[in-house]
Short mmCIF file of C-alpha atoms in Angstrom, two decimals:
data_model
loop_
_atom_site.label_atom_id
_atom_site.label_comp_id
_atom_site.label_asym_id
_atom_site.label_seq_id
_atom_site.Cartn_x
_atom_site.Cartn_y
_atom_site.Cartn_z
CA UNK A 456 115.59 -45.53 -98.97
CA UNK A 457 114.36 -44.20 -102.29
CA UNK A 458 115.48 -45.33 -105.04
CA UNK A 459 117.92 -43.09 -107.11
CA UNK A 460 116.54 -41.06 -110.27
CA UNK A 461 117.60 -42.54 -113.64
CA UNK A 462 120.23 -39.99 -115.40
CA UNK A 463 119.75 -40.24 -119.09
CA UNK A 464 122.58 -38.44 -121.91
CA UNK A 465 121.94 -38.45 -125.21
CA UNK A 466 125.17 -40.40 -127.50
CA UNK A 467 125.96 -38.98 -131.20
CA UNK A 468 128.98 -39.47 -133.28
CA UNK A 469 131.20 -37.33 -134.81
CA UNK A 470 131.55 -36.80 -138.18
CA UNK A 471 132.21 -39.76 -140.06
CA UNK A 472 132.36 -42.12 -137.05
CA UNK A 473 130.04 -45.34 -136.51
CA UNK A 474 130.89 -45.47 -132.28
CA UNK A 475 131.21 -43.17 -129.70
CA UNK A 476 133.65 -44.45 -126.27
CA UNK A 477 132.26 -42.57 -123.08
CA UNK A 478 133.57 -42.63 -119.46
CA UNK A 479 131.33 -42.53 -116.58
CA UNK A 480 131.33 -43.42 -113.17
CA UNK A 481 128.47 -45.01 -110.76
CA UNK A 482 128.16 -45.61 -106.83
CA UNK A 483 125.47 -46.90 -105.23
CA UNK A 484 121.77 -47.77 -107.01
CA UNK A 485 122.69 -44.45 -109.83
CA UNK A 486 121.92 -45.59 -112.81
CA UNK A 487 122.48 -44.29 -116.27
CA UNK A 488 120.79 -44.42 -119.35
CA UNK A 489 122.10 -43.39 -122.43
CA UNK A 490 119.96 -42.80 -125.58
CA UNK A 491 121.13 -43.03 -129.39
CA UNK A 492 118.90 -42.51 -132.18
CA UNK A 493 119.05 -45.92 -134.66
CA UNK A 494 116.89 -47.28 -137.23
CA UNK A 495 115.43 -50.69 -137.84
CA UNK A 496 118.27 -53.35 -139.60
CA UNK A 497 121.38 -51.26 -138.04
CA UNK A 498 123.61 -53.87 -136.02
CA UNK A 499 124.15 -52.06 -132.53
CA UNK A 500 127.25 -53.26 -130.51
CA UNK A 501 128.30 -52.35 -127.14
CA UNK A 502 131.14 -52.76 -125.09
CA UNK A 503 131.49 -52.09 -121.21
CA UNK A 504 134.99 -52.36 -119.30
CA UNK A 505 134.28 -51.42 -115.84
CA UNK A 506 136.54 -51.42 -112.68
CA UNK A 507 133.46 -52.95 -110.88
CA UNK A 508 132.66 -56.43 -111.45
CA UNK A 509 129.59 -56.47 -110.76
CA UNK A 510 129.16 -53.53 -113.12
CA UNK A 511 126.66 -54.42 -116.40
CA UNK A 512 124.03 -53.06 -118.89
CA UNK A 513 120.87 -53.87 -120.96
CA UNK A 514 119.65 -52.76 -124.24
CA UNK A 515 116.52 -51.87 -124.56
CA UNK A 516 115.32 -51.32 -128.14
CA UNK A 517 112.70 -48.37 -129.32
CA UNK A 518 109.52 -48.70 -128.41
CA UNK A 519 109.91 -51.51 -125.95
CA UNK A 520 110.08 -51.11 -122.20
CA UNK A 521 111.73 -54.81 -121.78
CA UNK A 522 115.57 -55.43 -122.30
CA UNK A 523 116.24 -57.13 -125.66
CA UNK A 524 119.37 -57.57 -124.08
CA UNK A 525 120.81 -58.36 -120.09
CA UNK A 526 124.26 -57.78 -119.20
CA UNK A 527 124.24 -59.77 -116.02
CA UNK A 528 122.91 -62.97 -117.48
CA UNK A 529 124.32 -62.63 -120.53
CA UNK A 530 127.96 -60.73 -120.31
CA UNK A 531 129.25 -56.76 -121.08
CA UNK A 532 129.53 -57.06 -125.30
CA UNK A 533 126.42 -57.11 -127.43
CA UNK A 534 125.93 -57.05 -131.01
CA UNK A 535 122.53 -57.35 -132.36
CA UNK A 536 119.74 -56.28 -135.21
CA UNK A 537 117.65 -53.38 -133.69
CA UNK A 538 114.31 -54.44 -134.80
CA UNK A 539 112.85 -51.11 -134.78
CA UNK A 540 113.37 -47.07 -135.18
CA UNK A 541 113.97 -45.00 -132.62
CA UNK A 542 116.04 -44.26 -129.45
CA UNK A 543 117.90 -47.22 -128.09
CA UNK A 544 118.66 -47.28 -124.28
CA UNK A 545 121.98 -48.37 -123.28
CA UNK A 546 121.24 -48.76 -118.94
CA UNK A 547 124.39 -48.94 -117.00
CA UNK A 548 123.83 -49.73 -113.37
CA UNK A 549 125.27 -52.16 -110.50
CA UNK A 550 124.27 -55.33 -109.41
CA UNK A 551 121.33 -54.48 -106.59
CA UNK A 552 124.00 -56.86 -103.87
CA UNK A 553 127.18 -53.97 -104.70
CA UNK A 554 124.35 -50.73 -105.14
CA UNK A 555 123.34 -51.80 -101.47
CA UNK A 556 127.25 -52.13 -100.20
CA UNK A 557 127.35 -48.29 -102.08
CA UNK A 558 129.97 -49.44 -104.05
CA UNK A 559 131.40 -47.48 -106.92
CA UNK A 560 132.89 -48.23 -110.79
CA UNK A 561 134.87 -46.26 -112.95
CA UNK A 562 133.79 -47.49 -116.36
CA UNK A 563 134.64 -46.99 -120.75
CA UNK A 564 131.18 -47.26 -122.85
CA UNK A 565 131.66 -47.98 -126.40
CA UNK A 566 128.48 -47.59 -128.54
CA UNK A 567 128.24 -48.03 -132.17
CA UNK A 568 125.71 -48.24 -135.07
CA UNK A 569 126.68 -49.73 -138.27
CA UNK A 570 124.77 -50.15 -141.15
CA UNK A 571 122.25 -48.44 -143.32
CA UNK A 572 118.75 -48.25 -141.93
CA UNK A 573 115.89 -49.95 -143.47
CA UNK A 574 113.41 -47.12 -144.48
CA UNK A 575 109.64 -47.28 -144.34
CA UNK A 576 107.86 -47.74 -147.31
CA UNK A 577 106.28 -44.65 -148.17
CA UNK A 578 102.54 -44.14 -147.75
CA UNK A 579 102.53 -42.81 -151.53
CA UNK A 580 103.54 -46.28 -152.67
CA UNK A 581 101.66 -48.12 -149.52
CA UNK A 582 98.54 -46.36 -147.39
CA UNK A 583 98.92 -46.06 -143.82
CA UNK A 584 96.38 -46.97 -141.44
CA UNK A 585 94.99 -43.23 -140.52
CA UNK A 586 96.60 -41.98 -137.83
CA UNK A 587 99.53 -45.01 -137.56
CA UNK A 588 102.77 -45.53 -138.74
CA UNK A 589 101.43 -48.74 -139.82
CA UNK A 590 100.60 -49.93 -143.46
CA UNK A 591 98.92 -52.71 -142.48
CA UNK A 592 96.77 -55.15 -139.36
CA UNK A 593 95.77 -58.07 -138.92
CA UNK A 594 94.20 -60.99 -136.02
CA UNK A 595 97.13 -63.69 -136.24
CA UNK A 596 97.36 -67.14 -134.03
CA UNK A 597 99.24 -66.79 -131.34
CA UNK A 598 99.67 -68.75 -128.04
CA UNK A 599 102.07 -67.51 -125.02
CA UNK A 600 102.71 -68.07 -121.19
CA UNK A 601 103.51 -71.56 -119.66
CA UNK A 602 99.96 -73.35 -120.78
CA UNK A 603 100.69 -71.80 -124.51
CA UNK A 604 97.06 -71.73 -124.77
CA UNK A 605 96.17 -71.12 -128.62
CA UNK A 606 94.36 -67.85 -128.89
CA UNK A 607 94.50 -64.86 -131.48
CA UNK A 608 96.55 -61.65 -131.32
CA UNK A 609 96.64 -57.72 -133.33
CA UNK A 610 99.72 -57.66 -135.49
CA UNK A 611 100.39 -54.99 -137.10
CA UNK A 612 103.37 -54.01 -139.72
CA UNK A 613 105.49 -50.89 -141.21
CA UNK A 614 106.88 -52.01 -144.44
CA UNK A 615 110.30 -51.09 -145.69
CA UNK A 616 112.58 -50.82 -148.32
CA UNK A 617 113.70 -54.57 -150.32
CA UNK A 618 110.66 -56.51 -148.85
CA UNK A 619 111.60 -56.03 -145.00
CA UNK A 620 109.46 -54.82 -142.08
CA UNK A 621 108.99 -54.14 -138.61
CA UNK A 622 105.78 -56.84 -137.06
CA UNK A 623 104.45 -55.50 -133.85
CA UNK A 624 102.51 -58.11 -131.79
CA UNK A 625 100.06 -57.63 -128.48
CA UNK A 626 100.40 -60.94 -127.24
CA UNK A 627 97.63 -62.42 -124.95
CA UNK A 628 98.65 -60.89 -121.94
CA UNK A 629 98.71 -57.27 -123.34
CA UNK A 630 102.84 -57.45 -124.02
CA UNK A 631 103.83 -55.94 -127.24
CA UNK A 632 106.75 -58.14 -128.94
CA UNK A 633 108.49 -56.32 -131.90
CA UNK A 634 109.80 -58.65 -135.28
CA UNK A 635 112.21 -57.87 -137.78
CA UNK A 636 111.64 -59.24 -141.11
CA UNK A 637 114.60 -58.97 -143.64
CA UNK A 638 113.63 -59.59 -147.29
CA UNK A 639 110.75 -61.66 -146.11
CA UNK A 640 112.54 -63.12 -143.70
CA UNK A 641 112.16 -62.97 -139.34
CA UNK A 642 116.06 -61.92 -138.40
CA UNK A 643 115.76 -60.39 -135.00
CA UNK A 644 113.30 -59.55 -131.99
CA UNK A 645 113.71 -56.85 -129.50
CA UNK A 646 113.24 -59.49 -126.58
CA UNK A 647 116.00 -61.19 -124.77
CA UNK A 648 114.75 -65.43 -125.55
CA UNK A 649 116.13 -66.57 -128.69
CA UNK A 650 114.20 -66.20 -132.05
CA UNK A 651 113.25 -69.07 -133.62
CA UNK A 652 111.84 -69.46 -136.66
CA UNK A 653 109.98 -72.12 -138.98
CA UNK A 654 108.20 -72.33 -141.84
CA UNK A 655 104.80 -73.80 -143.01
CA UNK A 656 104.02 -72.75 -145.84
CA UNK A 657 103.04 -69.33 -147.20
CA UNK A 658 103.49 -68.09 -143.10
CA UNK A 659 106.60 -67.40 -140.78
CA UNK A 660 105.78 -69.32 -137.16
CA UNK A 661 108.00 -67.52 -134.43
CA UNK A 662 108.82 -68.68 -130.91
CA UNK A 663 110.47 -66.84 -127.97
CA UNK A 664 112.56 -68.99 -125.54
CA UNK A 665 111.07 -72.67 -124.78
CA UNK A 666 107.83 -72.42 -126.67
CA UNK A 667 106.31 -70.49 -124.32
CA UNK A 668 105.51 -67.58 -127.00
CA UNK A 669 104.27 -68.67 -131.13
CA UNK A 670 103.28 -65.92 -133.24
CA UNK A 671 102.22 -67.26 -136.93
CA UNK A 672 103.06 -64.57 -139.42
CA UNK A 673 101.81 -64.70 -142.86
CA UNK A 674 103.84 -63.38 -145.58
CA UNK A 675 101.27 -61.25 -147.16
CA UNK A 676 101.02 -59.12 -143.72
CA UNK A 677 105.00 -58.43 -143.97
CA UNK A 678 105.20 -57.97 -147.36
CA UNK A 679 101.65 -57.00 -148.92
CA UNK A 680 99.44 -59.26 -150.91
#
């Protein structure tokens, strides 16, 4: 059986508002995708309350096609950084065991985005590379997958407003991992692991989950030097 198409609706707020509550229903494999237009250093949240349990959704930030965030792992309430600018994908589905019983849920979506966005620096004031959004590149040390074999990676930046930025990493195995950097500082990812972060000197070393991804980011990429 093929699989169902993806429905995708657009979310905006009314005047004044900072959420949006929408009511939906699913049966079977349908899945829905709904898209809201945020900017880099907003704090999303989400809340789902469906009749289903077995009823979830991930958040998947711009520019990424991996969930920064996965309900069934992780529970149906987020509230997170959004490391970059763009539309954010809020995908409500069922569990693959209740999508092949063709079960259904009657669901409330509550969406917001709070906070002011953390504008790019303008190329006027900071050159972009022709034909990027990007300010800035760079080769950084990098190691990822289970042998965290050292090896060297593109990184490339947008700088914004009170010394923060948006890092954009290929990783080794062609993966692009997104970084947000809050006055100089590493705040947020848009992957699922946990962020960690430590510092040696004049660079910021980040790791995803158990060590398994290390991306050593030097403060004069994020910031300019």
């Amino acid at each position: 059986m093929a699989q169902a198409a993806i429905q995708t609706e657009r979310v905006t707020f009314r005047a004044g508002a900072e959420s949006a509550l929408i009511k939906g229903q699913l049966k079977g494999d349908q899945t829905v995708d709904y898209k809201l237009r945020a900017g880099a250093g907003q704090t999303l949240t989400v809340d789902l309350k469906g009749s289903n349990p077995q009823n979830y959704f991930n958040v998947l930030a711009a520019g990424t096609d991996s969930a920064l965030f996965i309900g069934s792992s992780s529970g149906n309430r987020f509230r997170g950084l959004l490391p970059s600018d763009g539309d954010v994908t809020v995908r409500v589905y069922l569990m693959r065991p209740a999508a092949r019983r063709n079960e259904s849920s009657t669901y409330s979506l509550r969406v917001g985005a709070t906070g002011t966005p953390l504008a790019p620096v303008p190329a006027s004031r900071d050159a972009l590379i022709p034909g990027t959004p990007y300010h800035a590149a760079a080769q950084v040390p990098c190691a990822s997958g289970s042998s965290a074999q050292a090896a060297r990676c593109k990184a490339s930046v947008i700088r914004r407003v009170s010394n923060s930025a948006t890092v954009v990493v290929t990783n080794p195995e062609g993966q692009k991992r997104q970084f947000l950097f809050v006055k100089g500082k590493a705040v947020a990812s848009d992957q699922p692991e946990k962020l960690a972060v430590q510092r040696r000197g004049d660079v910021s070393v980040l790791t995803l989950g158990q060590n398994f991804e290390r991306y050593d980011i030097p403060d004069a990429l994020v910031v300019g030097g």
